[in-house]
Short mmCIF file of C-alpha atoms in Angstrom, two decimals:
data_model
loop_
_atom_site.label_atom_id
_atom_site.label_comp_id
_atom_site.label_asym_id
_atom_site.label_seq_id
_atom_site.Cartn_x
_atom_site.Cartn_y
_atom_site.Cartn_z
CA UNK A 294 -0.03 0.12 0.04
CA UNK A 295 1.11 3.58 -0.98
CA UNK A 296 2.92 5.47 2.14
CA UNK A 297 0.41 8.16 4.07
CA UNK A 298 1.99 11.45 4.29
CA UNK A 299 2.03 11.79 8.49
CA UNK A 300 -0.63 14.28 9.83
CA UNK A 301 2.74 16.77 10.54
CA UNK A 302 4.36 17.01 7.04
CA UNK A 303 3.76 20.35 5.70
CA UNK A 304 3.01 19.27 1.66
CA UNK A 305 5.37 20.63 -0.83
CA UNK A 306 2.92 21.86 -3.14
CA UNK A 307 0.94 24.16 -0.14
CA UNK A 308 4.09 25.32 0.91
CA UNK A 309 5.26 27.34 -2.23
CA UNK A 310 1.58 28.15 -2.47
CA UNK A 311 1.85 29.72 1.04
CA UNK A 312 5.19 31.37 0.08
CA UNK A 313 4.05 32.81 -3.31
CA UNK A 314 0.95 34.23 -2.40
CA UNK A 315 1.74 35.42 1.45
CA UNK A 316 4.30 38.74 -0.60
CA UNK A 317 1.13 39.14 -3.03
CA UNK A 318 -0.58 39.40 -0.55
CA UNK A 319 1.51 41.23 1.72
CA UNK A 320 2.25 44.15 -1.02
CA UNK A 321 -1.70 43.97 -1.50
CA UNK A 322 -1.63 45.60 1.83
CA UNK A 323 1.15 47.99 1.51
CA UNK A 324 -0.53 48.75 -1.72
CA UNK A 325 -4.11 49.56 -0.25
CA UNK A 326 -2.66 51.39 2.24
CA UNK A 327 -0.91 53.80 -0.03
CA UNK A 328 -3.29 53.91 -2.68
CA UNK A 329 -5.60 55.56 0.62
CA UNK A 330 -2.42 58.28 1.74
CA UNK A 331 -1.77 59.39 -1.53
CA UNK A 332 -5.49 59.49 -2.46
CA UNK A 333 -6.77 61.34 0.61
CA UNK A 334 -3.66 63.51 -0.06
CA UNK A 335 -5.06 64.54 -3.43
CA UNK A 336 -8.16 64.94 -1.96
CA UNK A 337 -6.77 67.19 0.30
CA UNK A 338 -5.21 69.81 -2.31
CA UNK A 339 -8.29 69.42 -4.28
CA UNK A 340 -10.49 70.93 -1.41
CA UNK A 341 -8.25 72.99 -0.46
CA UNK A 342 -7.40 74.15 -3.74
CA UNK A 343 -11.93 74.77 -3.42
CA UNK A 344 -11.06 76.69 -0.18
CA UNK A 345 -8.69 78.88 -0.82
CA UNK A 346 -11.12 80.17 -4.45
CA UNK A 347 -13.93 80.42 -2.00
CA UNK A 348 -11.47 82.34 0.27
CA UNK A 349 -11.02 85.05 -2.02
CA UNK A 350 -14.77 84.67 -3.66
CA UNK A 351 -15.41 85.70 0.23
CA UNK A 352 -12.91 88.29 0.74
CA UNK A 353 -14.11 90.26 -2.84
CA UNK A 354 -17.34 90.81 -1.09
CA UNK A 355 -15.25 92.87 1.87
CA UNK A 356 -13.64 96.16 0.60
CA UNK A 357 -11.95 98.36 2.62
CA UNK A 358 -13.47 101.72 2.71
CA UNK A 359 -11.58 104.88 4.50
CA UNK A 360 -11.76 103.80 8.02
CA UNK A 361 -13.46 100.80 7.85
CA UNK A 362 -15.21 97.42 5.98
CA UNK A 363 -17.62 98.01 3.25
CA UNK A 364 -19.59 94.25 3.10
CA UNK A 365 -21.20 93.34 -0.07
CA UNK A 366 -22.18 90.05 0.76
CA UNK A 367 -25.68 89.37 -1.09
CA UNK A 368 -27.76 87.04 -0.49
CA UNK A 369 -27.44 85.57 -3.41
CA UNK A 370 -23.92 85.02 -2.83
CA UNK A 371 -24.43 83.37 -0.11
CA UNK A 372 -26.23 81.02 -1.18
CA UNK A 373 -23.75 80.04 -3.53
CA UNK A 374 -21.34 79.15 -0.91
CA UNK A 375 -24.04 77.50 1.25
CA UNK A 376 -25.28 75.84 -2.45
CA UNK A 377 -24.42 71.46 -1.01
CA UNK A 378 -26.95 71.44 1.75
CA UNK A 379 -25.08 68.17 2.48
CA UNK A 380 -21.93 69.35 3.47
CA UNK A 381 -22.76 73.63 3.50
CA UNK A 382 -19.44 75.94 3.84
CA UNK A 383 -18.58 77.93 6.72
CA UNK A 384 -16.54 80.95 6.80
CA UNK A 385 -15.69 83.87 9.42
CA UNK A 386 -14.78 87.53 8.41
CA UNK A 387 -12.77 88.73 11.33
CA UNK A 388 -9.90 91.98 12.55
CA UNK A 389 -7.93 89.72 14.61
CA UNK A 390 -7.44 89.90 17.45
CA UNK A 391 -11.09 88.61 17.95
CA UNK A 392 -13.18 90.77 16.66
CA UNK A 393 -16.49 89.10 14.71
CA UNK A 394 -16.82 90.41 11.62
CA UNK A 395 -19.66 88.46 9.48
CA UNK A 396 -19.76 83.81 8.74
CA UNK A 397 -19.29 81.50 12.29
CA UNK A 398 -17.95 82.10 14.92
CA UNK A 399 -16.80 78.76 16.20
CA UNK A 400 -14.54 78.51 13.75
CA UNK A 401 -11.14 77.60 15.43
CA UNK A 402 -8.12 79.96 15.00
CA UNK A 403 -5.23 78.29 12.92
CA UNK A 404 -2.84 76.50 14.93
CA UNK A 405 0.00 78.71 17.14
CA UNK A 406 3.08 78.89 16.31
CA UNK A 407 1.57 78.73 12.24
CA UNK A 408 3.15 81.02 9.87
CA UNK A 409 1.62 83.87 8.77
CA UNK A 410 2.09 85.26 5.57
CA UNK A 411 -0.43 87.48 4.10
CA UNK A 412 -2.56 86.86 0.96
CA UNK A 413 -1.30 83.11 1.07
CA UNK A 414 -3.77 80.45 1.85
CA UNK A 415 -3.08 78.76 5.35
CA UNK A 416 -4.57 75.00 5.43
CA UNK A 417 -4.64 72.80 8.41
CA UNK A 418 -7.16 70.74 9.87
CA UNK A 419 -10.36 71.04 13.25
CA UNK A 420 -13.50 70.47 14.78
CA UNK A 421 -16.53 72.63 15.07
CA UNK A 422 -20.32 72.98 16.82
CA UNK A 423 -22.38 73.62 14.15
CA UNK A 424 -24.70 75.95 14.76
CA UNK A 425 -26.86 76.89 16.37
CA UNK A 426 -26.62 73.84 18.86
CA UNK A 427 -23.68 74.52 20.40
CA UNK A 428 -23.82 70.64 22.17
CA UNK A 429 -23.49 69.39 19.20
CA UNK A 430 -21.62 66.36 18.10
CA UNK A 431 -18.28 68.36 16.75
CA UNK A 432 -17.61 68.41 13.14
CA UNK A 433 -13.85 67.22 11.85
CA UNK A 434 -13.55 69.97 9.36
CA UNK A 435 -10.89 71.59 6.43
CA UNK A 436 -9.99 75.21 7.53
CA UNK A 437 -8.61 77.56 5.03
CA UNK A 438 -7.16 80.61 6.97
CA UNK A 439 -6.17 83.54 4.39
CA UNK A 440 -4.87 86.85 6.35
CA UNK A 441 -4.68 90.06 4.00
CA UNK A 442 -3.68 93.50 5.08
CA UNK A 443 -6.40 96.15 4.57
CA UNK A 444 -5.62 100.16 5.45
CA UNK A 445 -3.67 103.76 3.83
CA UNK A 446 -1.89 106.13 4.76
CA UNK A 447 -4.26 108.21 7.03
CA UNK A 448 -4.66 105.37 8.87
CA UNK A 449 -2.92 102.71 11.09
CA UNK A 450 -2.80 99.16 8.77
CA UNK A 451 -5.02 96.42 10.10
CA UNK A 452 -5.00 93.04 9.61
CA UNK A 453 -8.31 90.84 8.08
CA UNK A 454 -8.83 87.10 8.60
CA UNK A 455 -10.66 84.96 6.36
CA UNK A 456 -11.41 81.43 7.46
CA UNK A 457 -13.60 78.75 4.86
CA UNK A 458 -14.46 75.42 6.20
CA UNK A 459 -15.82 71.99 5.09
CA UNK A 460 -16.38 68.66 6.26
CA UNK A 461 -12.85 66.71 5.66
CA UNK A 462 -16.36 63.68 5.33
CA UNK A 463 -16.14 64.49 1.34
CA UNK A 464 -12.27 64.08 1.55
CA UNK A 465 -12.49 60.83 3.61
CA UNK A 466 -15.43 59.88 0.89
CA UNK A 467 -13.58 60.89 -1.73
CA UNK A 468 -10.19 58.79 -0.33
CA UNK A 469 -12.78 56.10 0.19
CA UNK A 470 -13.70 56.01 -3.42
CA UNK A 471 -9.87 56.22 -4.84
CA UNK A 472 -8.46 53.33 -3.13
CA UNK A 473 -12.36 51.38 -4.53
CA UNK A 474 -11.83 52.10 -7.75
CA UNK A 475 -7.53 51.12 -7.74
CA UNK A 476 -7.79 48.06 -5.17
CA UNK A 477 -10.81 45.99 -6.83
CA UNK A 478 -8.94 45.97 -10.02
CA UNK A 479 -6.13 44.99 -8.22
CA UNK A 480 -8.03 42.47 -6.33
CA UNK A 481 -9.26 40.70 -9.29
CA UNK A 482 -5.52 40.54 -10.68
CA UNK A 483 -4.59 39.13 -7.89
CA UNK A 484 -7.13 36.56 -7.78
CA UNK A 485 -6.31 35.72 -11.34
CA UNK A 486 -2.33 35.84 -10.63
CA UNK A 487 -3.04 33.32 -7.52
CA UNK A 488 -4.70 30.94 -10.09
CA UNK A 489 -1.34 31.20 -12.60
CA UNK A 490 0.55 30.77 -9.57
CA UNK A 491 -1.64 27.74 -8.17
CA UNK A 492 -1.69 26.03 -11.77
CA UNK A 493 1.99 26.65 -12.66
CA UNK A 494 3.13 25.61 -8.95
CA UNK A 495 0.58 21.62 -9.87
CA UNK A 496 2.51 21.58 -13.37
CA UNK A 497 5.53 22.07 -12.18
CA UNK A 498 5.23 19.61 -9.83
CA UNK A 499 3.37 17.23 -11.65
CA UNK A 500 6.45 14.75 -12.59
CA UNK A 501 7.11 14.35 -9.02
CA UNK A 502 3.52 12.98 -8.64
CA UNK A 503 4.45 10.76 -11.15
CA UNK A 504 6.91 9.84 -9.85
CA UNK A 505 5.89 8.91 -6.38
CA UNK A 506 2.81 7.16 -8.53
CA UNK A 507 5.42 4.77 -10.63
CA UNK A 508 7.56 4.15 -7.38
CA UNK A 509 3.61 3.38 -5.26
CA UNK A 510 2.35 0.96 -7.93
CA UNK A 511 4.93 -1.47 -8.26
CA UNK A 512 5.37 -4.50 -6.93
CA UNK A 513 7.81 -5.10 -3.58
CA UNK A 514 10.56 -7.36 -5.66
CA UNK A 515 10.32 -4.90 -8.63
CA UNK A 516 13.82 -3.17 -9.02
CA UNK A 517 13.48 -2.37 -12.91
CA UNK A 518 15.23 1.25 -13.32
CA UNK A 519 12.81 4.34 -13.23
CA UNK A 520 11.62 6.48 -16.81
CA UNK A 521 11.14 9.92 -16.34
CA UNK A 522 12.36 11.28 -20.14
CA UNK A 523 10.57 14.01 -19.50
CA UNK A 524 11.38 15.13 -16.25
CA UNK A 525 12.85 18.58 -15.26
CA UNK A 526 16.35 18.49 -14.57
CA UNK A 527 16.23 18.74 -10.35
CA UNK A 528 13.84 15.52 -10.56
CA UNK A 529 15.85 13.84 -13.58
CA UNK A 530 19.08 13.21 -10.63
CA UNK A 531 16.77 12.31 -7.68
CA UNK A 532 15.83 9.75 -10.21
CA UNK A 533 18.85 8.56 -11.51
CA UNK A 534 20.10 8.60 -7.05
CA UNK A 535 16.81 6.41 -7.08
CA UNK A 536 18.30 4.40 -10.37
CA UNK A 537 21.62 3.44 -9.33
CA UNK A 538 20.00 2.40 -5.30
CA UNK A 539 18.05 0.27 -7.34
CA UNK A 540 20.73 -0.97 -9.33
CA UNK A 541 23.13 -1.73 -6.81
CA UNK A 542 19.80 -3.08 -4.86
CA UNK A 543 19.21 -5.15 -7.26
CA UNK A 544 23.12 -6.58 -7.81
CA UNK A 545 22.86 -7.65 -3.90
CA UNK A 546 19.18 -9.78 -4.39
CA UNK A 547 20.93 -11.21 -7.50
CA UNK A 548 24.26 -12.02 -5.49
CA UNK A 549 21.50 -13.76 -2.97
CA UNK A 550 19.60 -15.43 -4.27
CA UNK A 551 22.74 -16.95 -7.09
CA UNK A 552 24.43 -17.35 -3.67
CA UNK A 553 21.36 -19.85 -2.36
CA UNK A 554 20.89 -21.86 -5.32
CA UNK A 555 24.27 -22.42 -6.38
CA UNK A 556 24.22 -23.50 -2.57
CA UNK A 557 20.89 -25.65 -3.04
CA UNK A 558 22.19 -27.01 -5.73
CA UNK A 559 25.82 -28.21 -4.63
CA UNK A 560 24.34 -29.79 -1.55
CA UNK A 561 21.30 -31.77 -3.39
CA UNK A 562 24.16 -33.93 -4.49
CA UNK A 563 25.62 -34.96 -1.14
CA UNK A 564 22.45 -34.98 0.37
CA UNK A 565 20.33 -37.29 -2.32
CA UNK A 566 24.13 -39.97 -1.25
CA UNK A 567 23.40 -39.43 2.30
CA UNK A 568 20.03 -41.11 1.34
CA UNK A 569 20.89 -43.84 -0.55
CA UNK A 570 22.93 -44.65 1.42
CA UNK A 571 21.19 -44.74 4.79
CA UNK A 572 18.69 -46.17 3.25
CA UNK A 573 21.00 -49.29 2.06
CA UNK A 574 22.25 -48.94 5.69
CA UNK A 575 19.14 -49.36 7.18
CA UNK A 576 18.52 -52.73 5.50
CA UNK A 577 21.88 -53.64 6.07
CA UNK A 578 20.87 -53.39 9.84
CA UNK A 579 20.64 -55.82 12.23
CA UNK A 580 20.65 -54.16 15.94
CA UNK A 581 17.50 -51.84 16.42
CA UNK A 582 19.34 -49.43 18.28
CA UNK A 583 21.65 -48.71 15.24
CA UNK A 584 18.63 -48.79 13.25
CA UNK A 585 16.91 -46.76 15.10
CA UNK A 586 19.50 -43.95 15.00
CA UNK A 587 19.94 -44.52 11.33
CA UNK A 588 16.36 -43.83 10.65
CA UNK A 589 17.21 -40.32 12.43
CA UNK A 590 19.32 -39.78 10.29
CA UNK A 591 17.57 -40.86 7.21
CA UNK A 592 14.68 -38.76 8.08
CA UNK A 593 17.57 -35.87 8.71
CA UNK A 594 18.71 -35.99 5.12
CA UNK A 595 15.35 -36.37 4.14
CA UNK A 596 13.89 -33.50 5.57
CA UNK A 597 17.51 -31.34 4.91
CA UNK A 598 16.52 -32.34 0.42
CA UNK A 599 13.72 -31.09 1.41
CA UNK A 600 14.37 -27.74 2.42
CA UNK A 601 16.78 -27.36 -0.33
CA UNK A 602 14.56 -28.29 -2.85
CA UNK A 603 12.11 -25.40 -1.24
CA UNK A 604 15.34 -23.24 -1.82
CA UNK A 605 15.76 -23.39 -4.80
CA UNK A 606 12.15 -23.16 -5.80
CA UNK A 607 12.00 -19.73 -3.68
CA UNK A 608 15.54 -18.92 -5.89
CA UNK A 609 13.18 -19.15 -9.59
CA UNK A 610 9.95 -18.40 -8.21
CA UNK A 611 11.55 -14.16 -6.79
CA UNK A 612 11.17 -11.80 -9.43
CA UNK A 613 14.84 -11.07 -9.64
CA UNK A 614 15.19 -14.44 -10.57
CA UNK A 615 14.66 -13.30 -14.01
CA UNK A 616 13.91 -10.51 -15.55
CA UNK A 617 10.57 -12.00 -17.18
CA UNK A 618 8.44 -14.76 -16.35
CA UNK A 619 8.03 -17.02 -19.31
CA UNK A 620 4.21 -18.18 -19.74
CA UNK A 621 2.58 -20.23 -22.36
CA UNK A 622 -1.94 -20.67 -22.96
CA UNK A 623 -3.03 -24.27 -21.09
CA UNK A 624 -5.87 -25.60 -20.21
CA UNK A 625 -6.24 -25.25 -16.83
CA UNK A 626 -8.57 -27.80 -15.77
CA UNK A 627 -6.00 -31.21 -17.84
CA UNK A 628 -3.31 -28.96 -15.45
CA UNK A 629 -4.88 -29.60 -11.87
CA UNK A 630 -5.84 -33.19 -12.66
CA UNK A 631 -2.46 -33.37 -13.91
CA UNK A 632 -1.19 -32.65 -10.27
CA UNK A 633 -3.45 -34.35 -8.26
CA UNK A 634 -2.76 -37.33 -9.91
CA UNK A 635 0.77 -37.26 -9.86
CA UNK A 636 0.50 -36.18 -5.81
CA UNK A 637 -1.63 -39.15 -4.71
CA UNK A 638 0.88 -41.77 -4.48
CA UNK A 639 2.02 -39.48 -1.94
CA UNK A 640 -1.88 -38.72 -0.35
CA UNK A 641 -2.23 -42.56 -0.21
CA UNK A 642 0.68 -43.49 2.10
CA UNK A 643 -0.38 -40.48 4.11
CA UNK A 644 -3.63 -42.30 4.63
CA UNK A 645 -5.15 -38.81 2.89
CA UNK A 646 -7.90 -39.34 0.05
CA UNK A 647 -7.02 -37.04 -2.55
CA UNK A 648 -9.77 -35.66 -5.32
CA UNK A 649 -10.17 -33.06 -8.04
CA UNK A 650 -13.70 -31.98 -9.11
CA UNK A 651 -13.37 -29.74 -12.04
CA UNK A 652 -16.12 -29.47 -15.30
CA UNK A 653 -16.16 -32.88 -17.35
CA UNK A 654 -15.28 -31.74 -21.25
CA UNK A 655 -14.68 -28.14 -19.87
CA UNK A 656 -12.06 -26.21 -20.94
CA UNK A 657 -10.40 -23.38 -18.67
CA UNK A 658 -7.87 -21.71 -20.88
CA UNK A 659 -4.58 -19.69 -18.53
CA UNK A 660 -1.98 -17.72 -18.99
CA UNK A 661 1.23 -18.67 -16.62
CA UNK A 662 4.25 -20.19 -16.36
CA UNK A 663 2.84 -23.94 -16.04
CA UNK A 664 6.69 -24.97 -13.91
CA UNK A 665 5.85 -22.47 -11.11
CA UNK A 666 2.32 -22.76 -10.89
CA UNK A 667 3.15 -26.92 -10.50
CA UNK A 668 5.30 -25.54 -7.70
CA UNK A 669 2.15 -23.32 -6.00
CA UNK A 670 0.02 -26.06 -6.38
CA UNK A 671 2.23 -29.23 -5.52
CA UNK A 672 3.43 -26.67 -2.14
CA UNK A 673 -0.44 -26.32 -1.49
CA UNK A 674 -1.75 -29.68 -1.62
CA UNK A 675 1.74 -30.72 -0.15
CA UNK A 676 0.78 -29.09 2.98
CA UNK A 677 -2.42 -30.57 2.95
CA UNK A 678 -1.40 -33.54 3.07
CA UNK A 679 1.19 -33.24 5.70
CA UNK A 680 -1.65 -31.51 8.22
CA UNK A 681 -4.43 -32.53 7.63
CA UNK A 682 -3.80 -35.74 9.33
CA UNK A 683 -4.71 -39.61 8.20
CA UNK A 684 -8.21 -40.12 7.49
CA UNK A 685 -8.53 -35.94 6.18
CA UNK A 686 -10.08 -35.55 2.50
CA UNK A 687 -8.33 -32.62 0.68
CA UNK A 688 -10.44 -31.67 -2.26
CA UNK A 689 -9.26 -29.12 -4.95
CA UNK A 690 -12.03 -27.28 -7.38
CA UNK A 691 -11.06 -25.24 -10.28
CA UNK A 692 -13.78 -22.69 -11.87
CA UNK A 693 -14.03 -19.45 -14.14
CA UNK A 694 -15.32 -16.13 -11.86
CA UNK A 695 -15.07 -13.32 -14.56
CA UNK A 696 -11.62 -12.73 -15.82
CA UNK A 697 -10.32 -14.74 -13.59
CA UNK A 698 -9.44 -18.20 -13.08
CA UNK A 699 -9.35 -19.50 -9.43
CA UNK A 700 -8.24 -22.70 -7.64
CA UNK A 701 -9.45 -23.95 -4.57
CA UNK A 702 -7.54 -26.53 -2.48
CA UNK A 703 -9.87 -27.89 0.66
CA UNK A 704 -9.11 -30.05 3.49
CA UNK A 705 -11.00 -30.92 7.04
CA UNK A 706 -7.52 -30.82 8.91
CA UNK A 707 -7.46 -29.02 11.77
CA UNK A 708 -6.65 -25.78 9.57
CA UNK A 709 -5.02 -22.89 11.41
CA UNK A 710 -5.89 -20.09 13.01
CA UNK A 711 -7.55 -16.33 12.08
CA UNK A 712 -4.55 -14.56 13.86
CA UNK A 713 -1.62 -17.05 12.06
CA UNK A 714 -3.23 -16.77 8.12
CA UNK A 715 -1.13 -13.77 6.95
CA UNK A 716 1.85 -14.87 8.84
CA UNK A 717 2.15 -18.12 7.66
CA UNK A 718 3.29 -16.35 4.48
CA UNK A 719 6.63 -15.43 5.58
CA UNK A 720 9.72 -17.36 5.08
CA UNK A 721 10.11 -20.04 8.20
CA UNK A 722 7.05 -19.84 9.94
CA UNK A 723 4.86 -22.48 11.15
CA UNK A 724 1.52 -22.30 12.24
CA UNK A 725 2.20 -25.70 14.13
CA UNK A 726 4.86 -27.85 15.88
CA UNK A 727 3.79 -30.95 14.09
CA UNK A 728 5.35 -32.80 10.63
CA UNK A 729 8.53 -32.27 9.47
CA UNK A 730 8.16 -29.04 6.79
CA UNK A 731 10.47 -26.06 7.32
CA UNK A 732 8.19 -23.14 7.18
CA UNK A 733 8.85 -22.43 2.65
CA UNK A 734 5.49 -23.86 1.63
CA UNK A 735 3.47 -20.99 2.05
CA UNK A 736 5.98 -18.29 1.67
CA UNK A 737 6.50 -19.95 -2.69
CA UNK A 738 3.13 -20.53 -3.00
CA UNK A 739 2.17 -16.82 -2.22
CA UNK A 740 6.05 -15.25 -4.27
CA UNK A 741 5.01 -17.18 -7.01
CA UNK A 742 1.19 -16.24 -7.63
CA UNK A 743 2.19 -12.69 -7.21
CA UNK A 744 4.46 -12.60 -10.04
CA UNK A 745 1.88 -13.88 -11.78
CA UNK A 746 -0.25 -10.79 -10.52
CA UNK A 747 -2.78 -13.00 -8.76
CA UNK A 748 -3.81 -13.14 -5.01
CA UNK A 749 -3.66 -16.44 -2.38
CA UNK A 750 -6.02 -16.23 0.70
CA UNK A 751 -6.80 -18.82 3.14
CA UNK A 752 -9.91 -18.87 4.97
CA UNK A 753 -12.42 -21.78 6.39
CA UNK A 754 -13.28 -24.96 4.90
CA UNK A 755 -17.31 -26.87 5.20
CA UNK A 756 -17.28 -27.71 8.19
CA UNK A 757 -14.47 -26.99 9.51
CA UNK A 758 -10.72 -27.24 8.02
CA UNK A 759 -8.63 -24.76 5.58
CA UNK A 760 -9.70 -23.67 2.33
CA UNK A 761 -6.99 -21.85 0.71
CA UNK A 762 -8.13 -19.91 -2.92
CA UNK A 763 -6.17 -19.06 -5.97
CA UNK A 764 -7.02 -16.33 -7.85
CA UNK A 765 -4.91 -15.55 -11.15
CA UNK A 766 -5.40 -13.95 -14.37
CA UNK A 767 -6.51 -15.70 -16.93
CA UNK A 768 -4.92 -13.71 -20.17
CA UNK A 769 -2.15 -11.93 -21.04
CA UNK A 770 -0.85 -9.26 -18.24
CA UNK A 771 2.09 -6.62 -18.58
CA UNK A 772 5.48 -7.40 -16.78
#
């Protein structure tokens, strides 16, 4: 099964997406802040220009004469200044220090310390309590103050202060409108850029995902090199390192298999000779004690020869034993009957009733390596004969289920406990202390069946015993 990432592991895709989108978000916030400041600055300039113009227009309505001032401020001019009912213009005309002449009396004076230049407007912000309710909420306003001098040679020169104020709400509203008009398209562009970045990351990491799928889909014994011809340079380097590792593992596994095969092959001849010699010695022995000891030697030689044969079979069955598995098409019904007929003498010697149930005159074509499949089925039936016990029944069934061919081996022996059914497929593991097996039979069966892309499972037979089910694809399967 493919390994799942641990909960505390961070996805590379998410990490790249975070590092690429986080700076965009920071830039978006910073851009909004500076855009607002810039928009507020332009709004201030526009309002200041309008206030300066209004203060000069108001100044033209006050004309110095002799030793006083002539105020020519008709109602029409007042209506022009207060034309906007939502944001009326406030104004004050006074002669410092505090002689009110015209307008609103509650406009604040310019801040202390500000430079007073004649005929040059000064702009500042202030809070103004609207009239006629002096207890109302103060409004934040933008104020323009214009100092002008009046008087002639015959009278001392005096200073007149003209103040015009307008609420800052318009300025803030204008700044927000500029900000919205700027950020909305920018947000759309950022969203589009985020989608492009996400798609780019997926496309960039696609070769890595293909490499992961190729590794996950491999059988445990598949050590062939990885193929990533169109991958980026960095991923090719990773694939090259993995291929070097696979080559090293393949070399060591091949050396180990050759050692096992050579050792087993070299042991067959002396063990066969030992069995023959102990059999002859048993026939010639007259002493019961000597006969018992020779019988023990003969049994040990027989078990050793069986172990060597199993090791040779296992070496041939492992995936690294050959680059490809040679397969041929044959009738599975007839094949199972031949295997069972070959094992009947062994079953008779063990006192076991061995039978086959297959449909008559019906072929079930299969595409497999007949030699290895014969080894697997022989091991299963041999295990059933060894462990089912004298007087037991062993039955082979063959049937077709969809695209699979199914071989079932039933026995009515003691069976295998459910907790041990997966463990007995491991090498040199036995579920019982009885019998003279070496714990390789079921391991060999699984190796062979998995090389054919099939499955082997253990279950309960009816009414009791063990059921072994083999499923094989009937058609050719790519290696």
